[in-house]
Short mmCIF file of C-alpha atoms in Angstrom, two decimals:
data_model
loop_
_atom_site.label_atom_id
_atom_site.label_comp_id
_atom_site.label_asym_id
_atom_site.label_seq_id
_atom_site.Cartn_x
_atom_site.Cartn_y
_atom_site.Cartn_z
CA UNK A 206 -1.24 -18.90 15.05
CA UNK A 207 0.57 -16.05 12.93
CA UNK A 208 -2.48 -13.74 14.30
CA UNK A 209 -1.74 -15.26 17.93
CA UNK A 210 1.94 -14.72 17.72
CA UNK A 211 1.07 -10.89 16.90
CA UNK A 212 -1.25 -10.64 19.11
CA UNK A 213 1.45 -11.73 21.72
CA UNK A 214 3.80 -8.79 21.17
CA UNK A 215 4.57 -6.08 23.74
CA UNK A 216 5.81 -2.74 21.66
CA UNK A 217 7.85 -0.05 22.08
CA UNK A 218 8.38 2.63 19.41
CA UNK A 219 10.59 0.67 16.27
CA UNK A 220 9.62 -2.31 17.29
CA UNK A 221 8.46 -4.43 14.17
CA UNK A 222 4.77 -5.82 14.08
CA UNK A 223 4.73 -7.72 10.81
CA UNK A 224 5.23 -7.06 7.15
CA UNK A 225 3.35 -4.89 5.32
CA UNK A 226 1.56 -7.51 3.07
CA UNK A 227 0.09 -8.96 6.73
CA UNK A 228 -1.24 -5.14 7.69
CA UNK A 229 -1.65 -2.32 6.46
CA UNK A 230 -0.37 0.40 9.69
CA UNK A 231 -3.33 1.37 11.87
CA UNK A 232 -2.86 4.45 14.68
CA UNK A 233 0.01 4.32 16.62
CA UNK A 234 1.77 1.95 13.43
CA UNK A 235 3.56 2.75 10.78
CA UNK A 236 5.35 1.36 7.51
CA UNK A 237 9.29 1.71 6.57
CA UNK A 238 10.99 -0.22 4.30
CA UNK A 239 8.20 -2.79 3.72
CA UNK A 240 7.28 -3.21 7.68
CA UNK A 241 5.49 -2.60 9.84
CA UNK A 242 6.52 -0.94 13.17
CA UNK A 243 5.07 0.71 16.62
CA UNK A 244 5.34 4.23 16.71
CA UNK A 245 4.18 4.38 20.56
CA UNK A 246 4.94 1.93 24.02
CA UNK A 247 1.60 -0.97 23.61
CA UNK A 248 0.24 -3.51 22.40
CA UNK A 249 -1.24 -4.70 18.72
CA UNK A 250 -4.84 -4.55 17.63
CA UNK A 251 -5.47 -6.62 14.48
CA UNK A 252 -8.59 -5.92 12.20
CA UNK A 253 -8.71 -8.67 10.25
CA UNK A 254 -11.58 -7.23 7.69
CA UNK A 255 -9.53 -4.10 7.08
CA UNK A 256 -6.17 -6.37 6.88
CA UNK A 257 -5.22 -2.96 9.54
CA UNK A 258 -3.17 -3.27 12.68
CA UNK A 259 -3.41 -1.19 15.31
CA UNK A 260 -1.35 0.01 18.35
CA UNK A 261 -3.01 0.36 21.56
CA UNK A 262 -0.87 2.49 23.99
CA UNK A 263 -0.70 1.69 27.49
CA UNK A 264 1.42 5.11 28.82
CA UNK A 265 0.04 8.76 28.56
CA UNK A 266 -2.19 9.53 26.09
CA UNK A 267 -1.92 12.81 24.08
CA UNK A 268 -4.58 14.76 25.41
CA UNK A 269 -5.59 17.93 22.74
CA UNK A 270 -9.06 18.90 21.71
CA UNK A 271 -10.30 16.95 18.56
CA UNK A 272 -13.06 18.08 16.24
CA UNK A 273 -16.21 17.15 17.52
CA UNK A 274 -15.09 17.45 21.21
CA UNK A 275 -16.98 19.70 23.85
CA UNK A 276 -14.51 21.94 25.78
CA UNK A 277 -14.89 24.76 28.25
CA UNK A 278 -13.28 28.09 27.49
CA UNK A 279 -12.70 31.35 29.04
CA UNK A 280 -13.19 34.67 26.77
CA UNK A 281 -10.35 36.74 26.32
CA UNK A 282 -11.60 39.49 24.68
CA UNK A 283 -15.11 40.05 22.15
CA UNK A 284 -14.97 41.66 18.65
CA UNK A 285 -17.86 43.08 16.63
CA UNK A 286 -17.14 39.60 14.45
CA UNK A 287 -15.36 37.21 16.41
CA UNK A 288 -14.04 36.08 19.97
CA UNK A 289 -10.90 35.13 21.50
CA UNK A 290 -11.42 31.72 23.49
CA UNK A 291 -8.51 30.25 26.08
CA UNK A 292 -9.74 27.03 25.94
CA UNK A 293 -9.28 25.42 29.41
CA UNK A 294 -10.86 21.73 29.63
CA UNK A 295 -12.48 19.27 27.21
CA UNK A 296 -16.47 18.51 28.48
CA UNK A 297 -15.49 16.07 31.55
CA UNK A 298 -13.10 18.86 33.09
CA UNK A 299 -9.92 17.35 32.29
CA UNK A 300 -7.28 20.23 32.04
CA UNK A 301 -5.24 20.50 28.89
CA UNK A 302 -1.71 20.70 29.69
CA UNK A 303 -1.37 24.33 28.48
CA UNK A 304 -4.69 26.29 27.14
CA UNK A 305 -5.56 25.95 23.69
CA UNK A 306 -6.47 29.31 21.42
CA UNK A 307 -10.23 28.90 19.97
CA UNK A 308 -11.80 31.43 17.83
CA UNK A 309 -15.74 32.09 17.51
CA UNK A 310 -17.00 33.51 14.93
CA UNK A 311 -20.33 35.43 14.57
CA UNK A 312 -21.62 32.95 12.22
CA UNK A 313 -20.77 30.28 14.75
CA UNK A 314 -23.06 32.00 17.76
CA UNK A 315 -26.95 31.71 16.83
CA UNK A 316 -29.06 30.17 14.07
CA UNK A 317 -30.46 33.34 13.22
CA UNK A 318 -28.71 36.67 11.92
CA UNK A 319 -26.32 38.07 14.67
CA UNK A 320 -25.38 41.89 13.61
CA UNK A 321 -22.64 41.99 16.16
CA UNK A 322 -21.27 39.58 19.57
CA UNK A 323 -21.62 42.13 21.80
CA UNK A 324 -24.83 41.47 22.47
CA UNK A 325 -24.12 37.44 22.91
CA UNK A 326 -20.89 37.23 25.01
CA UNK A 327 -18.81 39.57 27.42
CA UNK A 328 -14.96 39.37 28.45
CA UNK A 329 -14.83 37.19 31.37
CA UNK A 330 -17.38 34.27 30.43
CA UNK A 331 -16.88 30.96 31.07
CA UNK A 332 -18.37 29.16 27.32
CA UNK A 333 -18.89 25.05 26.74
CA UNK A 334 -18.58 25.17 22.89
CA UNK A 335 -17.51 22.63 20.48
CA UNK A 336 -14.41 22.57 18.13
CA UNK A 337 -14.86 22.46 14.40
CA UNK A 338 -11.45 22.69 13.02
CA UNK A 339 -8.58 20.49 13.14
CA UNK A 340 -5.62 22.35 14.93
CA UNK A 341 -4.88 24.98 16.69
CA UNK A 342 -5.72 27.96 17.10
CA UNK A 343 -9.39 26.06 16.82
CA UNK A 344 -12.45 27.33 15.90
CA UNK A 345 -15.29 27.15 17.84
CA UNK A 346 -19.17 26.81 17.64
CA UNK A 347 -22.27 27.35 20.23
CA UNK A 348 -24.65 27.12 17.88
CA UNK A 349 -26.36 24.36 19.83
CA UNK A 350 -28.58 24.46 22.69
CA UNK A 351 -26.72 22.90 25.00
CA UNK A 352 -23.83 24.71 24.30
CA UNK A 353 -22.88 28.79 24.83
CA UNK A 354 -22.11 30.78 27.98
CA UNK A 355 -22.30 28.42 31.36
CA UNK A 356 -20.98 30.94 34.08
CA UNK A 357 -21.40 34.91 33.22
CA UNK A 358 -20.50 38.05 35.66
CA UNK A 359 -22.38 41.06 36.07
CA UNK A 360 -20.29 43.71 33.30
CA UNK A 361 -21.59 46.76 36.38
CA UNK A 362 -20.61 45.15 39.19
CA UNK A 363 -19.09 41.79 38.50
CA UNK A 364 -21.51 39.35 40.78
CA UNK A 365 -22.16 36.30 39.34
CA UNK A 366 -25.46 36.52 37.05
CA UNK A 367 -28.46 34.53 37.78
CA UNK A 368 -30.36 32.86 34.98
CA UNK A 369 -34.23 33.68 34.88
CA UNK A 370 -36.33 32.76 32.26
CA UNK A 371 -34.74 33.82 29.28
CA UNK A 372 -32.45 37.12 31.01
CA UNK A 373 -29.57 37.09 33.00
CA UNK A 374 -29.92 39.19 35.99
CA UNK A 375 -27.70 40.86 38.47
CA UNK A 376 -28.48 39.73 41.98
CA UNK A 377 -26.39 42.54 43.53
CA UNK A 378 -28.04 45.75 41.08
CA UNK A 379 -30.73 43.96 39.66
CA UNK A 380 -29.20 44.81 36.07
CA UNK A 381 -29.99 42.78 33.26
CA UNK A 382 -27.68 41.42 30.55
CA UNK A 383 -28.41 39.07 27.40
CA UNK A 384 -26.03 36.38 26.25
CA UNK A 385 -26.31 33.26 24.52
CA UNK A 386 -26.61 30.94 27.45
CA UNK A 387 -26.48 27.32 26.99
CA UNK A 388 -29.14 25.24 28.67
CA UNK A 389 -26.85 23.85 31.48
CA UNK A 390 -26.34 27.93 32.75
CA UNK A 391 -25.23 28.24 35.83
CA UNK A 392 -25.08 23.84 36.83
CA UNK A 393 -21.41 23.96 36.35
CA UNK A 394 -19.32 22.39 39.22
CA UNK A 395 -15.81 22.29 37.83
CA UNK A 396 -13.11 24.71 36.62
CA UNK B 2 48.78 24.53 36.70
CA UNK B 3 49.56 21.85 33.51
CA UNK B 4 49.32 18.56 34.86
CA UNK B 5 51.19 15.93 33.03
CA UNK B 6 49.08 13.14 31.20
CA UNK B 7 48.29 10.42 33.13
CA UNK B 8 48.07 6.74 31.86
CA UNK B 9 44.97 6.16 30.82
CA UNK B 10 44.73 2.72 29.39
CA UNK B 11 47.53 -0.39 30.53
CA UNK B 12 49.34 -3.03 28.68
CA UNK B 13 46.66 -5.56 28.62
CA UNK B 14 43.61 -3.30 27.52
CA UNK B 15 42.59 -2.17 30.72
CA UNK B 16 41.08 1.67 31.36
CA UNK B 17 42.28 3.94 34.14
CA UNK B 18 38.60 2.89 35.93
CA UNK B 19 39.27 -0.70 35.24
CA UNK B 20 37.15 -0.76 32.03
CA UNK B 21 37.78 -2.75 29.02
CA UNK B 22 38.14 -1.03 25.82
CA UNK B 23 34.50 -1.90 24.64
CA UNK B 24 32.77 -1.61 28.00
CA UNK B 25 30.26 0.95 28.72
CA UNK B 26 30.00 2.74 31.98
CA UNK B 27 27.27 1.01 34.41
CA UNK B 28 24.56 2.91 32.87
CA UNK B 29 20.65 3.20 35.20
CA UNK B 30 17.91 4.55 33.36
CA UNK B 31 14.73 5.98 34.78
CA UNK B 32 11.05 7.38 32.65
CA UNK B 33 8.19 9.08 34.56
CA UNK B 34 10.72 11.13 37.37
CA UNK B 35 8.62 14.43 37.19
CA UNK B 36 4.99 14.37 37.70
CA UNK B 37 4.27 17.47 36.24
CA UNK B 38 6.13 17.10 32.88
CA UNK B 39 4.28 15.07 29.78
CA UNK B 40 7.07 12.35 30.01
CA UNK B 41 9.81 12.42 31.44
CA UNK B 42 13.58 9.90 32.12
CA UNK B 43 16.18 9.63 33.97
CA UNK B 44 19.74 8.51 32.76
CA UNK B 45 22.89 7.78 33.60
CA UNK B 46 26.27 6.86 32.57
CA UNK B 47 28.87 6.31 35.45
CA UNK B 48 28.84 9.80 37.25
CA UNK B 49 27.22 11.78 34.01
CA UNK B 50 23.60 12.08 35.27
CA UNK B 51 20.42 13.97 33.25
CA UNK B 52 17.26 14.42 33.57
CA UNK B 53 15.02 15.31 30.43
CA UNK B 54 11.08 16.50 30.41
CA UNK B 55 8.90 16.60 27.39
CA UNK B 56 6.43 19.09 27.56
CA UNK B 57 3.12 19.16 24.29
CA UNK B 58 1.89 18.83 21.91
CA UNK B 59 0.68 22.05 23.37
CA UNK B 60 0.56 25.77 21.70
CA UNK B 61 3.63 27.74 21.31
CA UNK B 62 4.33 30.34 23.09
CA UNK B 63 4.91 32.51 20.60
CA UNK B 64 2.55 32.22 17.63
CA UNK B 65 5.58 32.96 14.90
CA UNK B 66 6.87 29.43 15.82
CA UNK B 67 3.99 27.71 14.09
CA UNK B 68 4.65 25.24 10.87
CA UNK B 69 1.73 24.98 9.28
CA UNK B 70 2.45 20.95 8.31
CA UNK B 71 4.09 20.02 11.55
CA UNK B 72 4.73 20.19 15.04
CA UNK B 73 8.25 22.18 15.79
CA UNK B 74 10.55 20.28 18.16
CA UNK B 75 11.82 23.08 20.44
CA UNK B 76 15.28 21.39 22.76
CA UNK B 77 16.93 23.08 25.49
CA UNK B 78 20.60 21.31 26.35
CA UNK B 79 21.29 23.06 30.11
CA UNK B 80 24.18 22.19 32.73
CA UNK B 81 23.52 22.80 36.29
CA UNK B 82 25.75 25.34 37.71
CA UNK B 83 26.85 22.19 39.77
CA UNK B 84 27.35 19.72 37.62
CA UNK B 85 31.28 20.97 36.64
CA UNK B 86 34.23 20.94 39.11
CA UNK B 87 34.10 24.50 38.93
CA UNK B 88 30.79 26.16 39.26
CA UNK B 89 29.13 27.08 35.80
CA UNK B 90 27.64 30.36 34.31
CA UNK B 91 24.05 29.13 34.32
CA UNK B 92 23.45 31.07 31.25
CA UNK B 93 22.97 28.97 28.53
CA UNK B 94 26.74 29.22 27.12
CA UNK B 95 27.46 29.06 22.99
CA UNK B 96 28.58 25.18 23.28
CA UNK B 97 25.04 24.56 25.16
CA UNK B 98 23.81 26.46 22.04
CA UNK B 99 25.01 24.03 19.65
CA UNK B 100 24.14 21.21 21.65
CA UNK B 101 20.43 21.64 21.94
CA UNK B 102 20.39 22.23 17.77
CA UNK B 103 22.00 18.82 17.29
CA UNK B 104 20.09 17.14 20.25
CA UNK B 105 16.99 19.08 18.25
CA UNK B 106 18.32 17.84 15.05
CA UNK B 107 19.33 14.14 15.96
CA UNK B 108 15.42 13.59 17.40
CA UNK B 109 13.72 15.16 14.32
CA UNK B 110 13.86 12.51 11.85
CA UNK B 111 11.94 9.93 14.47
CA UNK B 112 9.84 12.02 15.88
CA UNK B 113 5.99 12.02 13.70
CA UNK B 114 5.83 15.73 14.32
CA UNK B 115 3.80 15.72 11.46
CA UNK B 116 0.68 14.30 13.60
CA UNK B 117 0.98 17.45 15.17
CA UNK B 118 0.36 20.56 13.18
CA UNK B 119 0.57 24.15 14.35
CA UNK B 120 1.90 22.93 17.75
CA UNK B 121 5.30 23.07 19.38
CA UNK B 122 6.35 19.92 21.01
CA UNK B 123 9.74 21.05 24.20
CA UNK B 124 12.29 18.97 25.19
CA UNK B 125 14.43 20.34 28.09
CA UNK B 126 17.68 18.56 29.32
CA UNK B 127 19.05 19.13 32.10
CA UNK B 128 22.67 18.00 32.98
CA UNK B 129 22.71 17.38 36.73
CA UNK B 130 26.56 15.90 36.79
CA UNK B 131 29.03 15.80 33.92
CA UNK B 132 31.76 13.36 33.27
CA UNK B 133 31.90 13.58 29.80
CA UNK B 134 29.56 11.98 27.53
CA UNK B 135 26.81 14.14 28.26
CA UNK B 136 25.30 15.18 24.91
CA UNK B 137 24.97 11.36 24.44
CA UNK B 138 23.47 10.48 27.42
CA UNK B 139 21.47 13.27 27.17
CA UNK B 140 20.24 12.19 23.53
CA UNK B 141 19.36 9.06 25.03
CA UNK B 142 17.46 10.63 28.41
CA UNK B 143 15.31 12.77 25.78
CA UNK B 144 13.82 9.79 23.34
CA UNK B 145 13.27 7.85 26.33
CA UNK B 146 11.07 11.07 27.66
CA UNK B 147 9.09 11.06 24.67
CA UNK B 148 8.35 7.50 24.26
CA UNK B 149 7.17 8.07 27.91
CA UNK B 150 4.76 11.42 26.89
CA UNK B 151 3.12 9.41 24.36
CA UNK B 152 4.75 11.44 21.43
CA UNK B 153 4.43 8.72 17.94
CA UNK B 154 8.12 7.64 17.15
CA UNK B 155 9.73 5.76 14.55
CA UNK B 156 12.29 4.58 16.56
CA UNK B 157 14.06 5.50 19.65
CA UNK B 158 17.41 7.08 19.41
CA UNK B 159 20.49 5.49 21.46
CA UNK B 160 23.53 7.45 21.47
CA UNK B 161 26.99 6.57 22.72
CA UNK B 162 30.60 8.48 22.19
CA UNK B 163 33.77 6.83 21.06
CA UNK B 164 37.01 7.81 21.48
CA UNK B 165 40.84 7.50 21.38
CA UNK B 166 42.99 7.39 24.20
CA UNK B 167 46.39 6.52 24.10
CA UNK B 168 46.28 5.25 20.65
CA UNK B 169 43.59 2.53 21.96
CA UNK B 170 39.73 3.42 20.37
CA UNK B 171 37.85 3.08 23.36
CA UNK B 172 34.38 2.91 23.83
CA UNK B 173 32.00 5.78 25.96
CA UNK B 174 34.56 8.06 27.05
CA UNK B 175 34.74 10.26 30.39
CA UNK B 176 35.79 13.41 31.03
CA UNK B 177 39.59 12.20 31.80
CA UNK B 178 39.75 10.35 29.11
CA UNK B 179 37.71 13.22 26.84
CA UNK B 180 40.28 15.82 28.14
CA UNK B 181 44.04 13.40 27.51
CA UNK B 182 42.79 11.40 24.43
CA UNK B 183 42.92 12.24 21.12
CA UNK B 184 40.19 12.20 19.55
CA UNK B 185 36.17 12.16 20.34
CA UNK B 186 33.36 10.64 18.78
CA UNK B 187 29.69 10.61 19.73
CA UNK B 188 27.22 8.72 17.16
CA UNK B 189 23.44 8.69 17.73
CA UNK B 190 21.31 6.27 15.84
CA UNK B 191 17.75 5.14 15.34
CA UNK B 192 19.35 1.07 15.25
CA UNK B 193 15.82 -0.59 14.07
CA UNK B 194 16.14 1.79 11.28
CA UNK B 195 19.53 1.41 10.73
CA UNK B 196 20.17 5.27 10.12
CA UNK B 197 22.16 7.55 11.90
CA UNK B 198 20.68 10.83 13.58
CA UNK B 199 24.10 12.59 14.50
CA UNK B 200 27.36 11.73 14.08
CA UNK B 201 30.52 14.44 15.67
CA UNK B 202 34.18 14.11 15.39
CA UNK B 203 36.73 15.87 17.33
CA UNK B 204 40.29 15.21 16.96
CA UNK B 205 42.07 13.13 14.58
CA UNK B 206 41.39 9.55 13.82
CA UNK B 207 42.65 7.97 9.92
CA UNK B 208 39.88 6.52 7.84
CA UNK B 209 40.70 2.59 8.44
CA UNK B 210 40.12 4.18 12.66
CA UNK B 211 36.93 5.74 12.25
CA UNK B 212 35.07 2.90 10.13
CA UNK B 213 36.53 0.88 13.26
CA UNK B 214 35.26 3.51 15.68
CA UNK B 215 32.01 3.64 14.12
CA UNK B 216 31.54 -0.40 14.29
CA UNK B 217 32.50 0.04 18.15
CA UNK B 218 29.82 2.59 18.55
CA UNK B 219 27.19 0.41 17.05
CA UNK B 220 27.90 -2.09 19.06
CA UNK B 221 27.73 0.05 22.22
CA UNK B 222 24.57 2.11 20.29
CA UNK B 223 23.00 -1.52 20.49
CA UNK B 224 23.76 -2.06 23.98
CA UNK B 225 22.02 1.34 25.10
CA UNK B 226 19.35 0.48 22.68
CA UNK B 227 18.61 -2.54 24.72
CA UNK B 228 18.81 -1.00 27.88
CA UNK B 229 16.12 2.19 26.83
CA UNK B 230 13.86 -0.70 25.48
CA UNK B 231 13.87 -2.90 28.83
CA UNK B 232 13.17 0.37 30.89
CA UNK B 233 9.75 1.54 28.60
CA UNK B 234 9.04 -2.25 28.90
CA UNK B 235 9.19 -2.74 32.76
CA UNK B 236 7.62 0.21 33.41
CA UNK B 237 4.53 -0.10 30.72
CA UNK B 238 4.14 -3.43 29.32
CA UNK B 239 5.23 -6.07 32.24
CA UNK B 240 1.77 -5.61 33.82
CA UNK B 241 -0.14 -6.29 30.39
CA UNK B 242 1.97 -9.59 29.83
#
């Protein structure tokens, strides 16, 4: 009975969901003065096993990178031991409202020992990376096989490099370059 | 040229624009009016018209702004040059800077900024037509825009001004009543939490008048709050039902 009443609620911020003795506040809800209230616009979803009530949003979701999400980012600058990334979109190519700063440390480039980042990444490259920290500036990792550079440009003439076997070659000036390439190099459709 | 003070409240308690003492101006509210903002709202109180836009949570433009434990809330209240009778210089005036600050401080207790450390949530409020009570209209719009953006909030903020005109306490005073009145008291509240987040008083009220004015404001705030909830419900929850 009571459960039905709760699930029928349609909530805006500040609306009462139930009392704290009935359910603990989950995502989108909070407790104040013994009452569970909604923090967003949406409808309640109850979990009777855990006694938790969530409020599912019906409007704009907040789109932010989180730990574990795959993102695309542009390499802005490269030092010996770290590189700065401009995180542009998630792996489904949904852009973030504004770019976020990402940091790639040498230890997160390869499973083997890396002496200098310059041999693996260059400014202007487009990376696919995994976010490994909670808040901006986000730390990212490209250690996995499918992660790494997905688009790179020739440092001599600027043409887009092509992947041949394990090396990248320039179709224009025939020079070869080394990168930590993703298994998906050259297949990118967006960004 | 100083004009003679007009009679603003008649003996039977009718105001210069035909309202009763405790009546709001015609209110119009709309959310999601801007396509590029994360959230937005348009609010109209009679001839006072305001647009609010919310961006974020996003990375703040300057690194020094970040707080390690919560998002920074940034507010800009601005009056368009064409919003007043005489053209207003578009540069932010001292008054606008102060109002930006009080609006920010009125919103901070309800926005759950601790969910987004090291980011900023930016609120831009543009007054497109000013006829008194712009800061309260701005606050109403800002809180709707934040809810529209999906920023978690403890409650909506509803605001209304109470004034003393010709010796009467009146609700939601407009520009003329403000110019010739004896007092102006904007009040903003989080009604569900029974929390006052902004209270200013310009002019003189006796202690008795003050508590009467506060009760009148409470009544007005609850009316505005109802309209705000209705606006959000109509936009987002009607289809679900």
